Structure formats: C-alpha cells, structure tokens
Short mmCIF file of C-alpha atoms in Angstrom, two decimals:
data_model
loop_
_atom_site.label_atom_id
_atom_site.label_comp_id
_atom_site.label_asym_id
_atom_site.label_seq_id
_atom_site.Cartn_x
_atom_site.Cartn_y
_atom_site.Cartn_z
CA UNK A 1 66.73 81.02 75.07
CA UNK A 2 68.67 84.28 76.14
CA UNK A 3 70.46 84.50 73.09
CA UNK A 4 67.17 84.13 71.46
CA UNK A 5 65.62 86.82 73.33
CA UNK A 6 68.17 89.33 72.75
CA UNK A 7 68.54 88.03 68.93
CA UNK A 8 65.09 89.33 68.81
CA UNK A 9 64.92 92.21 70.77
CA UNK A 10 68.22 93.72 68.99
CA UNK A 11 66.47 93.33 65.69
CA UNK A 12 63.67 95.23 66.89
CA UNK A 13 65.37 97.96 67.96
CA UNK A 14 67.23 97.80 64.49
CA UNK A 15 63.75 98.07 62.71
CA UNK A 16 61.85 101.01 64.54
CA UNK A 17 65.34 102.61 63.75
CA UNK A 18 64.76 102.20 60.40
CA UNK A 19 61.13 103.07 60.22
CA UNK A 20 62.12 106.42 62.23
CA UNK A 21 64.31 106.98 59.27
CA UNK A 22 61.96 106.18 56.53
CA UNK A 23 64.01 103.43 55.06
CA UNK A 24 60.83 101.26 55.60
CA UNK A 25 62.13 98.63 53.51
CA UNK A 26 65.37 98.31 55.75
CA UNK A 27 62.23 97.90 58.29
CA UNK A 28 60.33 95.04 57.27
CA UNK A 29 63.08 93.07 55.65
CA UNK A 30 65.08 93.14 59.30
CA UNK A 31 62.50 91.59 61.11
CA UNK A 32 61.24 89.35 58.34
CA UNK A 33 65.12 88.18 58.94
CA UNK A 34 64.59 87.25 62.71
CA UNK A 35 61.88 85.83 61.93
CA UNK A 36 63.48 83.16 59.95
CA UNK A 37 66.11 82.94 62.06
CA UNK A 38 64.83 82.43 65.63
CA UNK A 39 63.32 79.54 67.33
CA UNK A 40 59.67 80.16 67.33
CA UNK A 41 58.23 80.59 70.54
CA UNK A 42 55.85 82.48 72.80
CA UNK A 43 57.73 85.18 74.09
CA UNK A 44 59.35 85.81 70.32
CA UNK A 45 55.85 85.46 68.87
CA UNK A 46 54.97 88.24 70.87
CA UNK A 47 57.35 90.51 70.43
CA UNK A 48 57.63 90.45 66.51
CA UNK A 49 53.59 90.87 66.50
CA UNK A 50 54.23 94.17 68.37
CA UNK A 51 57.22 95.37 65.61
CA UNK A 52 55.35 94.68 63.38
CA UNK A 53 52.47 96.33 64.52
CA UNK A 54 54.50 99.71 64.88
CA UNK A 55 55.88 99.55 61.13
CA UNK A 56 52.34 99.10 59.99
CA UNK A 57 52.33 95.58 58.84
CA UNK A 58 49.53 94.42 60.64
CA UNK A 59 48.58 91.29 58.61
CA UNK A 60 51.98 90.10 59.61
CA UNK A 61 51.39 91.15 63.24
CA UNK A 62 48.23 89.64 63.34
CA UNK A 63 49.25 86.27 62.17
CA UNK A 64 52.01 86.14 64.70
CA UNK A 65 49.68 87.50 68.21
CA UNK A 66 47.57 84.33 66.67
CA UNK A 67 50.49 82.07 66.92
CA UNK A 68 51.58 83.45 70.36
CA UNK A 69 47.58 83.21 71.39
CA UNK A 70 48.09 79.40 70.44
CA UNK A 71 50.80 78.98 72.51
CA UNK A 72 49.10 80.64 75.82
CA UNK A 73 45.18 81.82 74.92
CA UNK A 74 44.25 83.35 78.23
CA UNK A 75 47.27 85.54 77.40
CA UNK A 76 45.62 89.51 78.39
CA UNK A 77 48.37 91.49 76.76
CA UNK A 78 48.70 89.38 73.42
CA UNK A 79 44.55 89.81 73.29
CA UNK A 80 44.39 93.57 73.41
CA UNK A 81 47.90 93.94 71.17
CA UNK A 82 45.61 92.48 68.30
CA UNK A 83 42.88 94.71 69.25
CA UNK A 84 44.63 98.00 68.64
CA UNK A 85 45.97 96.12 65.40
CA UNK A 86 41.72 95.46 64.50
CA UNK A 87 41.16 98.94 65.28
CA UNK A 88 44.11 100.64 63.11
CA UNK A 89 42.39 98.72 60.54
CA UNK A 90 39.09 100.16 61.62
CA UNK A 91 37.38 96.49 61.88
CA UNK A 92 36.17 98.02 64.99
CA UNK A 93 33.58 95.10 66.38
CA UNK A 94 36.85 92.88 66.26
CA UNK A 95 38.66 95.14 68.10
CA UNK A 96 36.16 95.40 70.46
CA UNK A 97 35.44 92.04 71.00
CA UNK A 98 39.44 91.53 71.83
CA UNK A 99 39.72 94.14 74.44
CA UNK A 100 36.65 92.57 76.05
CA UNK A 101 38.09 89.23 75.95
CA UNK A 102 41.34 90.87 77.34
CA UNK A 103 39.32 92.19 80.05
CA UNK A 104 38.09 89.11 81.08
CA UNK A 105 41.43 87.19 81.75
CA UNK A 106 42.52 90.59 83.83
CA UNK A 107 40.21 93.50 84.54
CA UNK A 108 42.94 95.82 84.97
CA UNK A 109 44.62 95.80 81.78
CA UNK A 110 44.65 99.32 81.19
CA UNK A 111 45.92 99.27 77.31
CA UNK A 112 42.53 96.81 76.63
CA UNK A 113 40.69 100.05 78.55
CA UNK A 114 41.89 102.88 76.32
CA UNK A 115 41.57 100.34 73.51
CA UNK A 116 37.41 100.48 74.58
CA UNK A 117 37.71 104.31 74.73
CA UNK A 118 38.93 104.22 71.41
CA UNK A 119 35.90 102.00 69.66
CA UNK A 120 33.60 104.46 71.65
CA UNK A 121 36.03 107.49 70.47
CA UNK A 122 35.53 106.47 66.36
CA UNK A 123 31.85 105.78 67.15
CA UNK A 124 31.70 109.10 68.19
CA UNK A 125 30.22 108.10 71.75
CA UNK A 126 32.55 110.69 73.30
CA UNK A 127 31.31 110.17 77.10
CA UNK A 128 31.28 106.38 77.66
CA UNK A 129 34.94 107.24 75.49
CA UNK A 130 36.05 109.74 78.12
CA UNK A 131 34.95 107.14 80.59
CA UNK A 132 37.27 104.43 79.38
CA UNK A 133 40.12 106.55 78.83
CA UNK A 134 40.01 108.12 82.58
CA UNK A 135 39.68 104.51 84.00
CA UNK A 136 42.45 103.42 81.80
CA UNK A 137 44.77 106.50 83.33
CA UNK A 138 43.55 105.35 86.89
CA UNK A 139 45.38 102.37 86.70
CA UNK A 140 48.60 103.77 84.89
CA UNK A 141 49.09 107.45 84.75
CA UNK A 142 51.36 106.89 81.56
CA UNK A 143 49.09 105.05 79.26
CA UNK A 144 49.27 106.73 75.74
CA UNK A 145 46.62 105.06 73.83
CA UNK A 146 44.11 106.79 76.53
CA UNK A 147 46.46 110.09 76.69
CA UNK A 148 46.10 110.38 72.83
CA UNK A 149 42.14 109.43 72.95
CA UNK A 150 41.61 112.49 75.48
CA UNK A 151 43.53 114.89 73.58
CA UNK A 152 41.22 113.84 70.61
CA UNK A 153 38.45 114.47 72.02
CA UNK A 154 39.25 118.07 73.80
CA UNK A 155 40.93 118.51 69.75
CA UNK A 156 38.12 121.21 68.57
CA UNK A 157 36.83 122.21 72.07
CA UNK A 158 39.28 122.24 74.36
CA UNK A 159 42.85 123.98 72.88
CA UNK A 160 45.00 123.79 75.69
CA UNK A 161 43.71 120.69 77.53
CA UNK A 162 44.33 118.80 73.73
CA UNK A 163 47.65 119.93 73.36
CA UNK A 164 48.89 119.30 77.36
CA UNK A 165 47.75 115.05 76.45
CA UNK A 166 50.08 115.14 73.03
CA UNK A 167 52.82 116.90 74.78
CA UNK A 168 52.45 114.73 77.76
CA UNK A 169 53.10 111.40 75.56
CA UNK A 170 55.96 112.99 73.35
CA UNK A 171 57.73 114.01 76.67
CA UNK A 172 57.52 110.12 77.32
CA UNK A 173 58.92 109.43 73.53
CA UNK A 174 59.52 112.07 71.39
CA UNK A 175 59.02 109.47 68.60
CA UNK A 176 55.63 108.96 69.04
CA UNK A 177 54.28 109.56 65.74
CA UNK A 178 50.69 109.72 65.84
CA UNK A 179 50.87 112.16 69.04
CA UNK A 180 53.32 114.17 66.56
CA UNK A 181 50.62 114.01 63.86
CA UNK A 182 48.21 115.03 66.32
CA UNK A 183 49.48 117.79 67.97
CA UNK A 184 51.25 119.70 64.77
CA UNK A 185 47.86 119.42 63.03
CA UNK A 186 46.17 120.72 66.36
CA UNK A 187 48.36 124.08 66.19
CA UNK A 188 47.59 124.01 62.22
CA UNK A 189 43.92 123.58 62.66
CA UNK A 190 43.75 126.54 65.40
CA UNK A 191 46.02 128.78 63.08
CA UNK A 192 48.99 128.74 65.34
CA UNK A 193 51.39 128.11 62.67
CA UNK A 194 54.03 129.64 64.48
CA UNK A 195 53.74 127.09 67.32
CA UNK A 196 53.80 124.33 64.69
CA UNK A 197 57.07 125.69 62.75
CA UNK A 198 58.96 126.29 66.40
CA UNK A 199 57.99 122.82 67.40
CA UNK A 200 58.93 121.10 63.94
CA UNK A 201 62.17 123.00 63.95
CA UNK A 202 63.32 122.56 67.15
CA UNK A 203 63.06 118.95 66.95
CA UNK A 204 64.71 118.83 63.44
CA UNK A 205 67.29 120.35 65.11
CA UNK A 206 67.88 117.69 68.23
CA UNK A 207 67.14 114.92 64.99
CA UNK A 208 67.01 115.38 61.45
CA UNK A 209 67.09 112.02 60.46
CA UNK A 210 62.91 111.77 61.90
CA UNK A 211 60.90 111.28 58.84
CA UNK A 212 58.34 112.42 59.99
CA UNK A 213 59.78 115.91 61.05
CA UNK A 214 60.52 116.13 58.02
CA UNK A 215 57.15 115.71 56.23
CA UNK A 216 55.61 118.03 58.80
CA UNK A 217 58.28 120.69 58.23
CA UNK A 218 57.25 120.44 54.46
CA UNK A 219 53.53 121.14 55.03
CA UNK A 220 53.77 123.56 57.19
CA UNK A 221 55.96 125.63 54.60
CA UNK A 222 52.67 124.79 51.96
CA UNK A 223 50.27 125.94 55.09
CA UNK A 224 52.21 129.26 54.69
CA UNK A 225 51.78 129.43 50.70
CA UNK A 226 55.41 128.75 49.82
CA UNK A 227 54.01 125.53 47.67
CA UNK A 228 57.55 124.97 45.76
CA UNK A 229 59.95 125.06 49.25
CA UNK A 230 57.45 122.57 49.90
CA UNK A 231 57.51 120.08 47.20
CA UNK A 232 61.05 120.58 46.99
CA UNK A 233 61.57 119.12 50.61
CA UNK A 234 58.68 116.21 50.43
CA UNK A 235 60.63 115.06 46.77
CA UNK A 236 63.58 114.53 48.76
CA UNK A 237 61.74 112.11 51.66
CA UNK A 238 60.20 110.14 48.60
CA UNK A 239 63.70 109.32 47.75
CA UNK A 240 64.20 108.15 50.91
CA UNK A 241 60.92 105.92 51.29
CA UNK A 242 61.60 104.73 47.99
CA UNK A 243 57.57 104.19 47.66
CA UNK A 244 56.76 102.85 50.77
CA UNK A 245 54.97 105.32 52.57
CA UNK A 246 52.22 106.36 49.18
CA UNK A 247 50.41 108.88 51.55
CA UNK A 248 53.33 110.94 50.90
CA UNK A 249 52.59 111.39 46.75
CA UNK A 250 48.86 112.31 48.38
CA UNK A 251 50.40 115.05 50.65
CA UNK A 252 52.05 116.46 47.10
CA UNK A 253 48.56 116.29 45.25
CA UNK A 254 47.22 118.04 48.35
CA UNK A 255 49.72 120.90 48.02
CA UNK A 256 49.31 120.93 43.75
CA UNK A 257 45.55 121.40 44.63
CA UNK A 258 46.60 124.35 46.96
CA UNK A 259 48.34 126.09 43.84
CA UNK A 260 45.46 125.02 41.69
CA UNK A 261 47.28 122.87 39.58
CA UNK A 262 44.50 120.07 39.34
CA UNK A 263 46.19 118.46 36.61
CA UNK A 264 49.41 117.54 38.65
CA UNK A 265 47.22 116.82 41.81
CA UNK A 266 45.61 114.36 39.81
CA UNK A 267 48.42 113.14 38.85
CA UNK A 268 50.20 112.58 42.42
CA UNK A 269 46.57 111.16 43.95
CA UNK A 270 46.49 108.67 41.60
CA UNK A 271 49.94 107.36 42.01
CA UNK A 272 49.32 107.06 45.93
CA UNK A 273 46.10 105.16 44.54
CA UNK A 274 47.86 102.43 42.53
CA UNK A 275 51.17 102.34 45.17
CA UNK A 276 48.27 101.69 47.69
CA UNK A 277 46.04 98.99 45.31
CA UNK A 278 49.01 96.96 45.12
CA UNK A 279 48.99 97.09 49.13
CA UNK A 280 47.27 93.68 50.87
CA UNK A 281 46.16 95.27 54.16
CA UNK A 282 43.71 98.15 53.94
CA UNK A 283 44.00 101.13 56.08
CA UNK A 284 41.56 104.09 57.14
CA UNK A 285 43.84 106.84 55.79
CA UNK A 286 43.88 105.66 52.27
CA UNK A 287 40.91 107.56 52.13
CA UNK A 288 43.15 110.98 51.69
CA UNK A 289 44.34 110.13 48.17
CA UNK A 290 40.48 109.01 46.90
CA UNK A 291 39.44 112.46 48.70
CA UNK A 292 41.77 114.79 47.12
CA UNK A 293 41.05 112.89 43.49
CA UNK A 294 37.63 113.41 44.51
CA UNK A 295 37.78 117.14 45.07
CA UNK A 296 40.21 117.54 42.09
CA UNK A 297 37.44 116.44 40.00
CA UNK A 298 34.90 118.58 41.54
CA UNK A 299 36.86 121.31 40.62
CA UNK A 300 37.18 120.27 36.61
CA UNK A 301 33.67 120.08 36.78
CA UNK A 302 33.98 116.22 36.29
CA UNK A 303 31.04 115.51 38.53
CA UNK A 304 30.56 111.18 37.92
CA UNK A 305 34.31 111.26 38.48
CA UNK A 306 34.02 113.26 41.81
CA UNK A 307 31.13 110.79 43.20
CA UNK A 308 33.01 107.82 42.74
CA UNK A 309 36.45 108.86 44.01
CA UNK A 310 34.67 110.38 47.54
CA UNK A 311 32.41 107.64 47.75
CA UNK A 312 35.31 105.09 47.93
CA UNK A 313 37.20 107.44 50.35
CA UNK A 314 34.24 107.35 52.70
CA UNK A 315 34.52 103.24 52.68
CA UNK A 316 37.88 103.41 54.24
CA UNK A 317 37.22 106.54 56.34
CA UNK A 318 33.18 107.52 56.82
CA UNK A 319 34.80 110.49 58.92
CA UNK A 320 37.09 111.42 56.27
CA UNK A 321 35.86 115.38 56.21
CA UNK A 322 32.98 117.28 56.51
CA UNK A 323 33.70 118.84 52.95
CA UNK A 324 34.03 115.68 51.41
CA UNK A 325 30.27 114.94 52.38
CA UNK A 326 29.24 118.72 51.41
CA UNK A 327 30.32 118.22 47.90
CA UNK A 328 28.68 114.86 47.48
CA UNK A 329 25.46 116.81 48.67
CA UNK A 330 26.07 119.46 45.94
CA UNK A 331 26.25 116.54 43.34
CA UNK A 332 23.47 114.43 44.29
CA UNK A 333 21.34 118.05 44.50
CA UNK A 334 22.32 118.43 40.63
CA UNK A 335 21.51 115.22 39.78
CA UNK A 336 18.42 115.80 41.56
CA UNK A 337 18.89 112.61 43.23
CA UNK A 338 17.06 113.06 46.86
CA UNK A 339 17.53 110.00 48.32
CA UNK A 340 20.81 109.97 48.52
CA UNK A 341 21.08 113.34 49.54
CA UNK A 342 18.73 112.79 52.06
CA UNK A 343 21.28 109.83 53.43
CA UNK A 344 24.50 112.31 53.13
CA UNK A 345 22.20 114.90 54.91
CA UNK A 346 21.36 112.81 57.67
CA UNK A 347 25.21 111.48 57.58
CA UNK A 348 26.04 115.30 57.85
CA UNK A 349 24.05 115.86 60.97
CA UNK A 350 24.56 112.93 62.86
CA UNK A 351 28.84 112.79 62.33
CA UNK A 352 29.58 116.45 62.11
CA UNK A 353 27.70 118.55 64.11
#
C-alpha cells in the first residue's frame, strides 16, 4: 500500500510539473499512466480526482471522486472536491448541493464554505458571499478558494484590499494560476501596467519555464501597443502546448482585433472554436473565443453573424462582458426587435450595474 501511495503521489507531482510547463499532454498522459497502473483504492481514487481536477480534466476527476465516494460516501473532503469541480464547470446548483452535503458530514469544512461563497459570488449575491468566505477564513486563515473569492469581490471597488488577497495566496504558491490571472488583470484593469510588467518579469526571472508567465508577459506587451513582440512570444507557447490550451489562439485573435486586423482575428477565434468543439467537457471561458468572433463581426458590419457568435458566448459565460451585452442591444435596436432588447436591457441592469 506504501508503494502504492507514493507510486501515486510521485506521478502527481510529475503532472502539475508538466502542466506548469505547458506540455499538457505530458500532463494527462502521466496520470492516465498511474491510473492503469495502481491498485484502485480509496485513498488513490482521491488523489487522482484532485490531479486531475488541477489540469482541467474534470470529467475524469469527477468520475474518479464518484468512485472514491463509493468506497466511503460520508467522505466531507471527497464531497466538496467535486463541488469546486461542478462549479469550474459553472453547473452551479450541483455544486451547491455538494458543499451542502459536505457540510453536513462536518460543519467545519472550510474548503465546502468558500465553495458556498463562491455559488453566492457568480450569483452575484456579494454579501451572503462575503459571509461564507469570512467564515471559511475563521476556521483556516490560509484557505485560497475564500482568499481568491474576497479579492474578487473588492476587484472594482476596493484596489488595494483586492490585490493584498491575490498576493496573500501566491506568497503561499507562487503557482497559483488563477490568483496569477487575477491579480495581473487587476493591475491591467486599474491601468497600472507598470505593476503588471515588474511582477511578470520578476517572476520570469526566478522561472521561465511558467507558462503562464509567459502568456501574461505577452499581453501585457499588446496592452502597451507593441501587437507583433506580442504575437511573436504567444507563437512560441503554442508550440509548446501543441493545441492544448485553444484559449491561447483566442488571446491572438484578441490582439489581431487590437491592430484591427478582423480578418486574422477571425481567423485565430475560430480555430480556438473548433480546437474547443472537439473538447468533451464544457467550460465557462470558452465564451472568450465566441465573444471576440462576435465583436469581429460587429465590426464588418456582419450583424446575424455577430448575434449568434455573442449569444452562444453568453451560454457558457452570462457574465462574459458588459460590451458583449451593449452590442447585442445595438443589434436587436436595428432590427427593431424590442423584446429582446428589453431582456438584454433588463440583463444589463440587473448583472452590471
């Protein structure tokens, strides 16, 4: 059983090493190896649902929390690990209905609490969100999930109280993605580019083989208008990814729309489309590709085309962008079509205030 364990736990190490890089193949096929290899059990169950969870393949990690659930059902930790994987998804009443469950078999599971702050956080009930988070940082100081929910919510308000929650979990693990995410685009967002490029750099500098320093270090060179530095350097992570990671042929559309060339954005956005059609589990930020197509085709004046393509980015994000809702209103208005403009209008008030 010990050789088991550490069987497992070595290749799991092994596989968020390769996911850091960006060699996500290297990624999935390593634990998809251990898989086959070890003897099946609770414990391993467990811990492959949770790799698997952190390289994004969360059909995978789903099927495997179910096995370990199986094995011991009244397991807390197993219940609210397939609750965050439910809410990455954004099935959010599943997700909910896990962390409650988790709650029940122990009260103070504080990653099922921040899980609850997060259903409230995407349903925009920031208080009873801010609530859950707190109570989740009560009961450990260090929790993430409800670190990375606060500094959400303080993200347009609050400046310095946003930033001090995403620095707080990177100084816990620089490799944190999504608090990497958060905070560069919190210093892009407020125009403190500098802050972003001295952050990006230093850290490229203590680790350049971070994909995701990399990415960031390409944007933020298209943030400043230097659009070919910055296709130059997200060409080369492509060639690392090899295809896996099709949000990155949407951040090259994004910077071809920049320069105004809507005929190469086009073309980029709907490669990320078919790289991410041929995908089996659906995920909320596939809705950047349908949105840039979307506003590429507003801007050709190809207004049918432009409906359909933010439409469908607003089933796997409704929150997607405020803009993305403006322009819809603009069409519909043409098309004198006032019920539906009504319901974007309403949409408009309720979600972005």
């Amino acid at each position: 059983y010990c050789n088991q364990e550490a069987t497992a736990q070595g290749a799991v190490i092994d596989s968020l090493i390769f996911h850091k890089k960006g060699e996500y193949d290297k990624a999935i096929l390593k634990l998809d190896e251990v898989y086959r290899k070890i003897e099946h059990n609770e414990f391993t169950f467990g811990m492959l649902a949770k790799a698997y969870y952190q390289i994004n393949q969360y059909e995978k990690s789903i099927r495997l929390y179910e096995s370990a659930l199986s094995l011991n059902s009244d397991n807390d930790k197993y219940l609210s690990g397939i609750g965050y994987v439910y809410d990455e998804l954004d099935i959010l009443n599943e997700s909910l209905r896990y962390f409650e469950e988790s709650l029940r078999f122990n009260p103070k599971n504080d990653d099922a609490l921040a899980g609850i702050g997060w259903y409230h956080l995407k349903k925009k009930n920031y208080s009873f969100a801010q609530k859950y988070f707190l109570k989740s940082i009560n009961l450990n100081p260090k929790n993430k999930m409800a670190h990375l929910g606060l500094g959400k919510i303080f993200f347009e308000s609050d400046f310095k109280n946003s930033q001090a929650h995403f620095k707080y979990i990177l100084s816990l693990n620089p490799y944190e993605r999504r608090a990497y995410d958060y905070l560069i685009s919190l210093y892009l967002d407020h125009g403190e580019i500098e802050l972003a490029k001295n952050k990006v750099q230093s850290d490229m500098f203590q680790d350049s083989e971070y994909i995701i320093y990399k990415v960031h270090d390409a944007m933020i060179h298209a943030e400043e208008g230097k659009y070919e530095l910055a296709l130059k350097k997200l060409r080369k992570v492509v060639k690392v990814t090899k295809d896996f990671d099709p949000i990155l042929y949407s951040e090259i559309g994004y910077i071809y729309y920049l320069m105004e060339d809507y005929e190469n954005a086009r073309l980029y956005y709907e490669k990320s489309i078919l790289l991410l059609d041929g995908l089996q589990t659906k995920h909320y930020t596939f809705a950047c590709p349908y949105e840039g197509l979307g506003l590429v085709f507003y801007k050709t004046n190809n207004m049918e085309a432009s409906k359909k393509n933010l439409i469908e980015a607003h089933k796997f994000n409704p929150y997607v962008s405020k803009k993305s809702y403006e322009i819809l209103a603009q069409i519909y208005k043409s098309q004198n079509d006032f019920e539906e403009l009504n319901k974007i209008n309403i949409i408009l008030e309720s979600n972005f205030k």
